[in-house]
Short mmCIF file of C-alpha atoms in Angstrom, two decimals:
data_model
loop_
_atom_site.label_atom_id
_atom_site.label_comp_id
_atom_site.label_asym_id
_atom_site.label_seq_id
_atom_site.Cartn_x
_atom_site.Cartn_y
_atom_site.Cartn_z
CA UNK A 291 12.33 -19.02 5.08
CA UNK A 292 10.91 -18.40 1.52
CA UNK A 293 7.44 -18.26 2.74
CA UNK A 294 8.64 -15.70 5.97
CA UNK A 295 9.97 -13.46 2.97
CA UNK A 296 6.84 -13.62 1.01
CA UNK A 297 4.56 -13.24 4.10
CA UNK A 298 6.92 -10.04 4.97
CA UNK A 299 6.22 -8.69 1.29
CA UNK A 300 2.81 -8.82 1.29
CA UNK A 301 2.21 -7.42 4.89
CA UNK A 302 4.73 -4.77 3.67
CA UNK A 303 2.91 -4.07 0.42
CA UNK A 304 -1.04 -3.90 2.40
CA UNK A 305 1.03 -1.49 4.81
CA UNK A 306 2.45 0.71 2.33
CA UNK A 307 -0.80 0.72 0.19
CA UNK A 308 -2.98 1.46 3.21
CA UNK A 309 -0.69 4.63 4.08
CA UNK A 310 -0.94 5.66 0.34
CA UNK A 311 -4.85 5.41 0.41
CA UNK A 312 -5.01 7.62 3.47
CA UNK A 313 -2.41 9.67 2.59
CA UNK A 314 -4.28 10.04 -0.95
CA UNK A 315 -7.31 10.23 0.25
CA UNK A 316 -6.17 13.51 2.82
CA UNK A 317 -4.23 15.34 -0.30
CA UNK A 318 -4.99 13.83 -4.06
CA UNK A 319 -8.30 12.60 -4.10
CA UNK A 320 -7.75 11.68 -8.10
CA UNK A 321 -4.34 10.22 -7.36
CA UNK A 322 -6.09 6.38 -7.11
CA UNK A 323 -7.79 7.30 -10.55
CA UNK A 324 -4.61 8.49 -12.23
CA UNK A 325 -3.05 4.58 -12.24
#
């Protein structure tokens, strides 16, 4: 069960950052550079 919730983070997290770069990447090109 512990490794279902970790394998459900990190899909979660690669999912969320992929929306963020394309999402960035369509409207704040220096928002990646800002962190």
């Amino acid at each position: 069960m512990n490794l279902l919730k970790k394998y459900a983070i990190v899909v979660f997290f690669s999912v969320f950052c992929a929306l963020q770069g394309i999402a960035n990447a369509s409207t704040e090109p220096n928002y990646m550079g800002e962190l």
